[in-house]
Structures are given as structure tokens and as C-alpha cells.
Coordinates of C-alpha atoms and ligand atoms in Angstrom, one line a residue:
M1 CA -47.5 -9.7 14.7
S2 CA -46.5 -6.5 13.0
Q3 CA -43.3 -6.5 11.0
T4 CA -40.2 -5.4 13.0
L5 CA -38.6 -2.2 11.9
K6 CA -34.9 -2.0 11.2
A7 CA -32.3 0.7 10.5
V8 CA -32.5 1.7 6.8
R9 CA -30.1 0.0 4.4
G10 CA -26.7 1.7 4.4
T11 CA -27.3 3.3 7.9
R12 CA -26.4 1.8 11.2
D13 CA -26.5 2.3 14.9
L14 CA -23.3 3.0 16.8
L15 CA -23.4 1.5 20.2
P16 CA -21.1 1.6 23.3
P17 CA -18.3 0.6 23.7
E18 CA -17.6 1.4 20.0
T19 CA -18.8 4.9 20.5
E20 CA -16.0 5.5 23.0
L21 CA -13.6 5.1 20.0
W22 CA -15.6 7.5 17.9
N23 CA -15.5 10.0 20.8
R24 CA -11.7 9.5 21.2
I25 CA -11.1 10.2 17.5
E26 CA -13.3 13.3 17.5
A27 CA -11.6 14.6 20.7
T28 CA -8.1 14.0 19.1
A29 CA -9.2 15.8 15.9
R30 CA -10.6 18.8 17.9
A31 CA -7.4 19.0 19.9
V32 CA -5.2 19.0 16.8
F33 CA -7.4 21.5 15.0
A34 CA -7.2 23.8 18.0
R35 CA -3.4 23.7 17.9
Y36 CA -3.5 24.8 14.3
N37 CA -5.9 27.6 15.2
F38 CA -9.1 26.2 13.5
G39 CA -12.5 27.0 14.8
E40 CA -15.6 24.8 14.5
I41 CA -18.4 25.5 12.0
R42 CA -21.8 23.6 12.0
T43 CA -23.9 23.9 8.9
P44 CA -27.4 22.5 8.4
V45 CA -27.8 18.9 7.4
F46 CA -29.9 19.9 4.4
E47 CA -29.5 22.6 1.9
D48 CA -31.0 24.0 -1.3
T49 CA -30.4 21.4 -4.0
A50 CA -28.9 24.1 -6.3
L51 CA -26.0 24.5 -3.9
F52 CA -24.7 21.0 -4.7
A53 CA -25.7 21.0 -8.3
R54 CA -23.7 24.2 -8.8
G55 CA -21.0 23.6 -6.2
V56 CA -20.2 20.0 -6.6
G57 CA -21.1 19.6 -10.3
E58 CA -24.0 18.2 -12.2
E59 CA -21.9 15.5 -13.9
T60 CA -20.4 14.1 -10.7
D61 CA -21.6 10.7 -9.5
I62 CA -22.6 12.4 -6.2
V63 CA -25.0 14.9 -7.9
S64 CA -26.1 12.7 -10.8
K65 CA -27.1 9.6 -8.8
E66 CA -26.4 9.7 -5.1
M67 CA -28.2 12.6 -3.6
Y68 CA -31.2 12.4 -1.3
T69 CA -33.4 15.1 -2.8
W70 CA -37.0 15.9 -2.2
E71 CA -39.5 18.6 -3.0
D72 CA -40.3 20.3 0.2
R73 CA -43.9 21.3 0.5
A74 CA -44.8 24.9 1.4
R75 CA -46.5 25.1 4.8
A76 CA -47.8 28.6 4.4
Q77 CA -48.8 31.0 1.6
S78 CA -45.6 32.9 2.2
E79 CA -43.5 29.9 1.5
R80 CA -42.7 28.3 -1.9
P81 CA -42.1 24.6 -2.4
Q82 CA -38.4 24.1 -2.7
S83 CA -36.0 21.3 -3.8
L84 CA -33.9 20.3 -0.8
T85 CA -31.1 17.8 -0.4
L86 CA -29.4 16.0 2.5
R87 CA -25.8 17.2 2.3
P88 CA -23.6 14.7 0.5
E89 CA -20.5 16.6 1.6
N90 CA -19.8 19.7 3.6
T91 CA -17.4 21.9 1.6
A92 CA -20.2 23.5 -0.4
G93 CA -22.2 24.2 2.8
V94 CA -19.1 25.8 4.4
V95 CA -18.5 28.0 1.4
R96 CA -22.1 29.0 1.3
A97 CA -21.9 30.0 4.9
Y98 CA -18.7 31.9 4.2
I99 CA -20.5 33.9 1.5
E100 CA -23.7 34.3 3.5
H101 CA -22.0 35.7 6.6
K102 CA -19.5 37.8 4.6
L103 CA -16.6 36.2 6.3
G104 CA -14.4 37.4 3.5
E105 CA -15.0 41.0 4.5
T106 CA -12.9 40.5 7.6
G107 CA -9.9 40.2 5.3
Q108 CA -8.7 37.3 7.5
L109 CA -8.0 33.8 6.4
Q110 CA -10.9 31.6 7.7
K111 CA -9.8 28.3 9.2
L112 CA -12.9 26.2 9.9
Y113 CA -13.5 22.6 10.8
Y114 CA -16.6 20.4 11.0
I115 CA -17.6 17.0 12.2
G116 CA -20.9 15.6 11.1
P117 CA -23.0 13.1 9.0
Q118 CA -23.2 13.2 5.2
F119 CA -25.6 11.3 3.0
R120 CA -25.0 9.5 -0.3
R121 CA -27.1 6.9 -2.0
E122 CA -24.2 4.6 -2.7
R123 CA -24.1 0.8 -2.9
P124 CA -23.5 -0.1 0.7
Q125 CA -20.5 -2.3 1.6
K126 CA -17.7 -2.5 4.1
G127 CA -16.4 1.0 4.7
R128 CA -19.2 2.6 2.5
Y129 CA -22.5 3.7 3.9
R130 CA -25.4 5.9 3.0
Q131 CA -25.1 7.9 6.1
F132 CA -21.5 8.3 7.0
W133 CA -19.5 10.8 9.1
Q134 CA -16.8 13.2 8.0
I135 CA -14.3 15.2 9.9
G136 CA -13.2 18.0 7.6
A137 CA -11.6 21.4 7.5
E138 CA -11.4 24.4 5.1
V139 CA -8.9 27.2 4.8
I140 CA -10.5 30.0 2.8
G141 CA -10.3 33.7 2.3
P142 CA -9.9 36.6 -0.1
P143 CA -6.6 36.4 -2.1
S144 CA -5.2 39.2 0.0
S145 CA -5.4 37.0 3.1
G146 CA -2.8 34.6 1.6
S147 CA -5.4 31.9 0.8
E148 CA -3.7 31.0 -2.5
S149 CA -0.3 30.5 -1.0
P150 CA 1.1 27.0 -1.5
L151 CA 2.2 27.2 2.1
R152 CA -1.5 26.8 3.1
D153 CA -1.7 23.5 1.1
A154 CA 1.5 22.2 2.7
E155 CA 0.3 23.2 6.2
V156 CA -3.0 21.4 5.8
L157 CA -1.2 18.3 4.6
E158 CA 1.3 18.5 7.4
M159 CA -1.6 18.9 9.9
L160 CA -3.3 15.7 8.4
A161 CA -0.1 13.7 8.8
T162 CA 0.1 14.9 12.4
L163 CA -3.5 14.0 13.0
L164 CA -3.2 10.5 11.6
D165 CA -0.1 9.9 13.6
E166 CA -1.8 11.1 16.8
L167 CA -4.8 8.9 16.2
G168 CA -2.4 6.0 16.0
I169 CA -3.0 5.2 12.4
S170 CA 0.3 4.0 10.9
G171 CA 0.9 2.8 7.3
W172 CA -0.9 5.7 5.5
T173 CA 0.2 7.0 2.1
L174 CA -0.3 10.6 1.0
E175 CA -1.2 10.5 -2.7
L176 CA -0.6 13.9 -4.3
N177 CA -1.4 15.6 -7.6
S178 CA -2.1 18.9 -9.2
V179 CA -5.1 19.3 -11.5
G180 CA -4.1 22.8 -12.4
S181 CA -6.1 26.0 -12.9
A182 CA -9.5 26.0 -14.7
A183 CA -7.7 26.9 -17.9
D184 CA -5.2 24.1 -17.5
R185 CA -8.0 21.7 -16.9
A186 CA -9.8 22.9 -20.0
R187 CA -6.7 22.3 -22.0
Y188 CA -6.2 18.8 -20.5
N189 CA -9.8 18.0 -21.1
D190 CA -9.3 18.7 -24.8
V191 CA -6.1 16.6 -24.9
L192 CA -7.8 13.8 -23.1
R193 CA -10.9 13.9 -25.2
A194 CA -8.8 13.6 -28.3
A195 CA -6.8 10.7 -26.8
L196 CA -10.0 8.9 -25.8
I197 CA -11.5 8.8 -29.3
P198 CA -9.6 5.7 -30.5
V199 CA -9.8 3.8 -27.3
E200 CA -13.1 4.7 -25.8
P201 CA -15.1 2.0 -27.7
R202 CA -13.1 -0.6 -25.7
M203 CA -13.9 0.9 -22.4
C204 CA -16.8 0.5 -19.9
V205 CA -20.1 2.3 -20.7
D206 CA -19.5 4.9 -17.9
C207 CA -16.2 5.8 -19.5
Q208 CA -17.8 6.0 -23.0
R209 CA -20.2 8.6 -21.6
R210 CA -17.5 10.4 -19.6
A211 CA -15.2 10.5 -22.7
V212 CA -17.8 12.9 -24.2
T213 CA -19.2 14.7 -21.2
N214 CA -16.3 15.0 -18.7
P215 CA -13.1 13.1 -19.8
L216 CA -11.3 13.9 -16.5
R217 CA -13.7 11.5 -14.7
V218 CA -12.3 8.6 -16.8
L219 CA -9.2 8.7 -14.6
D220 CA -11.4 7.8 -11.6
C221 CA -12.7 4.6 -13.3
K222 CA -12.2 1.5 -11.1
V223 CA -13.2 -1.1 -13.8
P224 CA -10.1 -3.5 -13.9
E225 CA -10.3 -4.0 -17.7
D226 CA -10.0 -0.3 -18.3
Q227 CA -6.9 0.2 -16.2
P228 CA -4.3 -0.7 -18.9
I229 CA -6.0 1.7 -21.3
I230 CA -6.0 4.5 -18.7
E231 CA -2.3 4.0 -18.0
T232 CA -1.6 5.0 -21.7
L233 CA -3.6 8.3 -21.6
P234 CA -1.7 11.6 -21.4
K235 CA -0.9 12.8 -17.9
I236 CA -2.4 16.0 -16.5
F237 CA 1.0 17.2 -15.4
D238 CA 2.1 17.8 -19.0
S239 CA -0.9 20.2 -19.5
L240 CA -0.2 22.4 -16.5
G241 CA 0.7 26.0 -17.1
E242 CA 3.7 27.7 -15.5
D243 CA 1.7 29.1 -12.6
S244 CA 0.3 25.8 -11.6
R245 CA 3.7 24.1 -11.9
V246 CA 5.4 26.7 -9.7
H247 CA 2.6 26.5 -7.1
F248 CA 2.8 22.7 -7.0
S249 CA 6.6 22.7 -6.6
A250 CA 6.3 25.1 -3.7
V251 CA 3.9 22.7 -2.0
T252 CA 6.2 19.7 -2.5
A253 CA 9.2 21.7 -1.4
A254 CA 7.5 22.7 1.9
L255 CA 6.4 19.1 2.5
D256 CA 10.0 17.9 1.9
A257 CA 11.3 20.5 4.3
A258 CA 8.8 19.4 7.0
G259 CA 9.5 15.8 6.4
V260 CA 6.0 14.7 5.3
P261 CA 6.3 11.8 2.8
Y262 CA 4.1 11.8 -0.3
H263 CA 3.6 9.8 -3.5
L264 CA 2.9 11.7 -6.7
N265 CA -0.1 10.2 -8.4
P266 CA -1.0 11.8 -11.8
R267 CA -4.3 10.0 -11.9
L268 CA -5.7 11.5 -8.8
V269 CA -8.3 13.9 -10.1
R270 CA -11.0 13.2 -7.4
G271 CA -14.7 12.9 -7.7
L272 CA -15.8 16.5 -7.3
D273 CA -15.7 19.2 -10.0
Y274 CA -14.6 22.1 -7.9
Y275 CA -11.0 21.0 -7.4
T276 CA -8.2 23.1 -8.8
R277 CA -4.4 22.8 -8.4
T278 CA -3.4 20.6 -5.4
T279 CA -5.5 17.5 -4.9
F280 CA -4.7 14.7 -2.5
E281 CA -5.9 11.5 -0.8
F282 CA -4.5 9.7 2.2
T283 CA -4.9 6.0 1.7
H284 CA -4.5 3.0 3.9
G285 CA -4.1 -0.3 2.1
G286 CA -3.5 -2.3 5.3
L287 CA -4.7 -5.8 5.9
S288 CA -6.3 -6.9 9.2
P289 CA -3.6 -8.5 11.4
Q290 CA -3.5 -12.0 13.0
G291 CA -6.0 -12.2 15.8
A292 CA -8.4 -9.7 14.2
S293 CA -11.9 -11.1 13.3
S294 CA -10.9 -11.7 9.7
P295 CA -7.1 -11.6 9.5
G296 CA -5.5 -10.9 6.1
T297 CA -8.5 -9.2 4.6
P298 CA -8.4 -5.5 3.6
I299 CA -9.3 -3.3 6.6
L300 CA -11.3 -0.9 4.5
G301 CA -12.9 -3.4 2.2
A302 CA -12.7 -2.3 -1.4
Q303 CA -12.2 1.3 -0.4
N304 CA -8.8 2.4 0.6
A305 CA -9.2 6.2 0.9
L306 CA -9.2 7.5 4.5
L307 CA -9.6 11.1 3.4
G308 CA -9.5 13.3 0.3
G309 CA -9.3 16.9 -0.5
G310 CA -7.8 19.7 -2.5
R311 CA -7.9 23.3 -3.6
Y312 CA -11.1 24.8 -4.8
D313 CA -10.1 28.3 -6.0
G314 CA -13.3 28.9 -8.1
L315 CA -15.9 27.3 -5.9
S316 CA -17.1 30.5 -4.2
E317 CA -17.7 32.2 -7.5
A318 CA -19.5 29.1 -8.8
I319 CA -22.1 29.6 -6.1
G320 CA -22.4 33.3 -6.5
G321 CA -19.8 34.5 -4.0
P322 CA -16.7 36.7 -4.2
K323 CA -13.3 35.4 -5.2
A324 CA -12.2 33.2 -2.3
P325 CA -9.6 30.6 -3.0
G326 CA -9.4 27.8 -0.5
I327 CA -8.2 24.3 0.3
G328 CA -9.8 21.6 2.4
F329 CA -10.3 18.0 3.1
A330 CA -12.8 15.5 4.4
M331 CA -11.9 12.3 6.2
G332 CA -14.2 9.4 6.7
L333 CA -14.8 8.9 10.4
D334 CA -16.3 5.4 9.8
R335 CA -13.1 4.4 8.0
L336 CA -10.9 5.8 10.7
V337 CA -12.8 3.6 13.2
L338 CA -12.5 0.5 11.0
T339 CA -8.8 1.1 10.6
L340 CA -8.2 1.6 14.4
Q341 CA -10.4 -1.4 15.3
A342 CA -8.4 -3.6 13.0
T343 CA -5.1 -2.4 14.2
E344 CA -5.8 -2.1 17.9
L345 CA -6.8 -5.6 18.7
N346 CA -7.8 -4.6 22.2
Q347 CA -10.6 -2.4 20.9
K348 CA -13.1 -5.1 21.6
A349 CA -12.0 -5.1 25.3
A350 CA -14.6 -4.8 28.0
P351 CA -16.2 -1.5 28.6
P352 CA -14.5 0.7 31.2
Q353 CA -15.3 -0.3 34.8
V354 CA -17.3 1.9 37.0
D355 CA -15.8 3.1 40.3
A356 CA -18.7 2.1 42.5
Y357 CA -21.9 0.1 42.4
I358 CA -24.3 1.3 45.1
A359 CA -26.4 -1.5 46.5
P360 CA -29.4 -0.3 48.5
L361 CA -30.5 -3.0 51.0
G362 CA -34.3 -2.8 50.6
E363 CA -36.5 -0.4 48.7
G364 CA -36.8 1.8 51.9
V365 CA -33.3 3.1 51.2
N366 CA -33.7 3.5 47.4
A367 CA -34.1 7.3 47.7
A368 CA -31.1 7.6 50.1
A369 CA -29.1 5.6 47.5
L370 CA -30.0 8.1 44.8
A371 CA -28.8 10.9 47.1
L372 CA -25.5 9.0 47.7
A373 CA -25.0 8.4 44.0
R374 CA -25.6 12.1 43.3
E375 CA -22.9 13.0 45.8
L376 CA -20.3 10.6 44.4
R377 CA -21.1 11.4 40.7
R378 CA -20.7 15.1 41.5
A379 CA -17.3 14.3 43.0
G380 CA -16.4 13.0 39.6
L381 CA -16.8 9.2 40.1
R382 CA -18.4 6.8 37.6
V383 CA -21.3 5.2 39.5
E384 CA -23.9 2.6 38.8
L385 CA -27.0 2.7 41.0
G386 CA -28.5 -0.6 42.0
D387 CA -32.0 -1.3 43.2
G388 CA -33.4 -2.2 46.6
S389 CA -35.6 -4.9 45.2
F390 CA -32.4 -7.0 44.5
R391 CA -31.2 -9.5 47.1
L392 CA -27.7 -8.9 48.4
K393 CA -26.3 -11.9 46.3
K394 CA -27.8 -10.5 43.1
S395 CA -26.4 -7.0 43.8
F396 CA -22.9 -8.6 44.4
E397 CA -23.2 -10.5 41.1
A398 CA -24.3 -7.4 39.2
A399 CA -21.6 -5.2 40.8
D400 CA -18.8 -7.7 40.2
K401 CA -19.4 -7.7 36.5
I402 CA -18.9 -3.9 36.0
A403 CA -17.5 -2.2 39.1
R404 CA -14.4 -2.0 41.1
H405 CA -16.2 -1.5 44.4
I406 CA -19.6 -2.3 45.8
V407 CA -21.0 0.2 48.4
I408 CA -23.7 -1.3 50.6
L409 CA -26.3 1.0 51.9
G410 CA -28.7 -0.5 54.4
E411 CA -30.8 1.1 57.1
D412 CA -27.8 1.0 59.6
E413 CA -25.4 2.5 57.1
H414 CA -27.9 5.2 56.2
R415 CA -28.5 6.1 59.9
S416 CA -24.8 5.9 61.0
G417 CA -23.3 7.4 57.9
I418 CA -20.7 4.6 57.9
L419 CA -20.8 2.6 54.7
T420 CA -19.6 -0.9 53.9
V421 CA -17.3 -1.0 50.9
K422 CA -15.8 -4.0 49.2
N423 CA -13.0 -3.8 46.8
F424 CA -13.4 -6.6 44.3
A425 CA -9.7 -6.7 43.2
S426 CA -8.3 -7.1 46.7
G427 CA -11.3 -8.8 48.3
I428 CA -11.0 -6.4 51.2
Q429 CA -14.3 -5.2 52.9
T430 CA -14.0 -2.0 55.0
K431 CA -16.2 0.5 56.8
V432 CA -15.9 4.0 55.4
P433 CA -17.4 7.2 56.8
R434 CA -19.6 8.9 54.2
A435 CA -17.5 12.1 54.2
E436 CA -14.4 10.1 53.2
L437 CA -16.2 7.8 50.7
A438 CA -15.5 9.7 47.5
A439 CA -11.8 10.1 48.3
H440 CA -11.6 6.4 49.3
L441 CA -13.2 5.2 46.1
A442 CA -11.1 7.6 44.0
S443 CA -7.8 6.6 45.7
T444 CA -8.4 3.0 45.0
A445 CA -10.1 3.6 41.7
S446 CA -7.0 3.1 39.6
E447 CA -5.7 0.0 41.5
Ligands
LIG501 P1 -15.2 12.5 -0.7 O1 -16.0 13.6 -0.2 O2 -15.8 11.6 -1.7 O3 -13.9 13.0 -1.2 O4 -14.8 11.6 0.5 C1 -13.9 12.0 1.5 C2 -13.8 10.8 2.5 O5 -15.1 10.5 3.1 C3 -13.4 9.5 1.8 O6 -12.0 9.4 1.7 C4 -14.0 8.5 2.8 O7 -13.1 8.2 3.9 C5 -15.2 9.1 3.3 N1 -16.4 8.6 2.5 C6 -16.9 9.1 1.4 N2 -18.0 8.4 1.0 C7 -18.2 7.5 2.0 C8 -19.3 6.5 2.3 N3 -20.3 6.4 1.5 N4 -19.2 5.8 3.4 C9 -18.1 6.0 4.3 N5 -17.2 6.9 4.1 C10 -17.2 7.7 3.0

């Protein structure tokens, strides 16, 4: 026997009824984005590798070890082989599209959202996959469009608080920080590099490397033994210039006015190099409640970030575009699903019932049954079509499991146009003229 094939490690199939929840989350996100006047952008799933190397940063974990990259063969003389990469995140692609389509020339602020899969070769575990989904949005434009205003930052954060509330996710924390301008960061990097010299030999090998190449990344370290050392390092806030401080206090003042709670976290520098000024994460440290499959365990496993984002005022220039400050975020759809599944214990409930199961009595009326199903479905009903090879008993058993009604279609019913309908909840069996059938099923559909 040949070996059975399985989904690749770190990828998974999403099946109904769980996909209903995915759709609900996506629909809620789209509705919220529409109210804030965002439009949808869809960028390709793979891009030129250079986009991520230059946009996300060579030294980041994503670019240095997690990308799915391959040399794409040329198919024709006119083509050249090219290094391509499955997108590990979507901001670089959106900014590339912004530049390519000269969206800045409109002079307008661009407010774009996306929903789609991203790919990173990470170590798979609960809440962390190699193909995962992100819902994200970007606000970007030339400086004259107001894209640098701290009000944009506060508005994006307020929108996220609204979105999480509308999704029914409670118990989130907004972690907020400013990493300053490129100049502030350069200054802080020097301060940090100097402060790391005496302590770095006692840290993990990754930190020893980062201490030299990119000291800011040390603050991301999750190794427990390194945490007390990291706590003693200088804080980025003390290296911020006047402009960055004023910008950040305007963000927090607007959040205070809007009543969006936040927690200042000076260690939040995030994993991507392009961030400037405001950076943030929404975390959820919740435990699964009693009655869940594993009560008391962290809902998101070792990961507690639902979403992350920040400002990227220099990203467009880094990939060859005009000055286009922006702010955006990406939320993990897989993690939203996990959180909602753990908190809504009824998520594992039975799939939605269909309004009617049509049972043709004999294969001679199969075709007529399809015509009837078409009629009812076009009237907006959810219909399952049985098969004339089933005995009546078997049809009843099949229907009872999934449907509110069974509609029996034998030769007599077909000829007379009067159908036999049974409502499973009430047990009542009636005769209904075909012209009234859809209305009858709909009126009793919500009983
Ligand atoms: P990042 O692009 O790393 O800032 O990630 C933004 C959000 O995407 C995170 O807060 C997670 O919710 C989600 N995310 C990132 N990587 C993964 C992954 N490998 N599997 C599932 N979700 C992820």
C-alpha cells in the first residue's frame, strides 16, 4: 500500500463547523473596517525576496530563518530566474503596492485592510503555525495627507479595541510603547550596546549575537534566565527625542479621551525592523474556563499576542518609494479563533440545522426532487437533497439528524403538487401545496 499523504507540518485543514467561526470573525472585521472607511487590498501570496529582505530587515528572525524562499526557474528566454518568497507578513506587500500604483499621488490618506494567509518556518505549537492567517490594516500616505498625525495612531488603536469587543473577546490588554524615530533608535542602540558589554557573556547565545548586530532585539528575548538581566537595561523612553515624546503623549492623550485602556511597556520593540515611534500589541493571557477541553491551561499556549503593529515611517523609502509615513497592525486569525473557542463553550455545538430535507420516494422522482430543491434554495432556504434509492425509514433517519423538516416527494406528490411535510420538533405532518411550500418552511424555520 502506498504511504498516506498528510498536511505538511505546521499547516492544517479547517473544517466545518469551525469554518463558520472563521467566517464570522472575518465578517465582523470587514464590517468594522467599513465603518472606519477602510477598503480591501489583496496582494500576491509570493513576492520578490528582496522586498522582505529590505522591508522587514535582514537581521530579523523572520528574514534570517523563517522564510520560504526558492529560486524560481525561468520558463522562457525573456525571463530571468528570480528569488521568490512566500509572504511572511503583509505590510511590505501593501507598501510595495502603494508605491507601484502611485497611491501617494492622490494626496489622500490610504486606508487599506487585508485578510489572508502568511507563511513562516517557525517551530509549530499551539497558536503557532507555518501557514497562518492574518487580518491587518494600514493607514499610509504622504506627510501632507496627515499620515504622521498621532491621531491616526490613536484611531487605529481605538478601532482595534472596538473590533475585539465586537468579536466578543474580553480580557485583552493593549501594550503600548514608542521606539522613537530612526535617530532615536540609533542613539538607543548605542546606549544599549554599551550597557550590554558587561552582561552579555551571561546571556543566551542569541542575545550574545544580537548584542553586537542588533541590540534592540535583545529586548524580545524570551529565555527565562535572561529576563532579570534585561530588566536592568536602559529603557528606550529615556533615549527618545522631543518630537517622539510629543508624538507619543498625543497618542496616549487621545486614547485617554476615548476611554481606551492601555499599559505602557518599554520593552515592546517588536520583531520587525521597520517600526518607528508607536508600537503596540494586544495580548490575551486568559486561561481556558471550566468545561473547556483543557480547563486552566493558557488559551494561546505559549503565545499571548493576539495582534501587533506600529508605525513604519521609513518603510516606503527603504523599498525605494517616496516618503510615506504609515501605521498598521496584523492580528492572528488562528489565535482569535482559539480564544473564541475557549471562551465560547458552545462553539463545539452541532452544525446549523437545515430547513428542509427533501426525500424523493424512488429514483423516478430524483430529477423532480432536484427541481424542487432548486426552487426552495432560490427562495433562500437551506436544503439538503436526499436520494430516491433510500428507503423511507432511512430518509427519515438521515433527515432527523440534520433538518427541521422532511419533505416527501413521491409520484403522487409530484403529480398533484401537494407535498407531505413533517416538522420534527412538533411531530406534526401536513400536506402543503407546492406554491406555499417555501413560505411554510420559512415560517416554521425558526421554531
Ligand atoms: P507579527 O507579524 O509577528 O507582528 O504577528 C502579528 C500577529 O500574527 C501575532 O500577534 C499573532 O497573532 C499572529 N502570528 C504571527 N506568527 C504566527 C504564527 N506562526 N502562527 C499563528 N499566528 C501568528
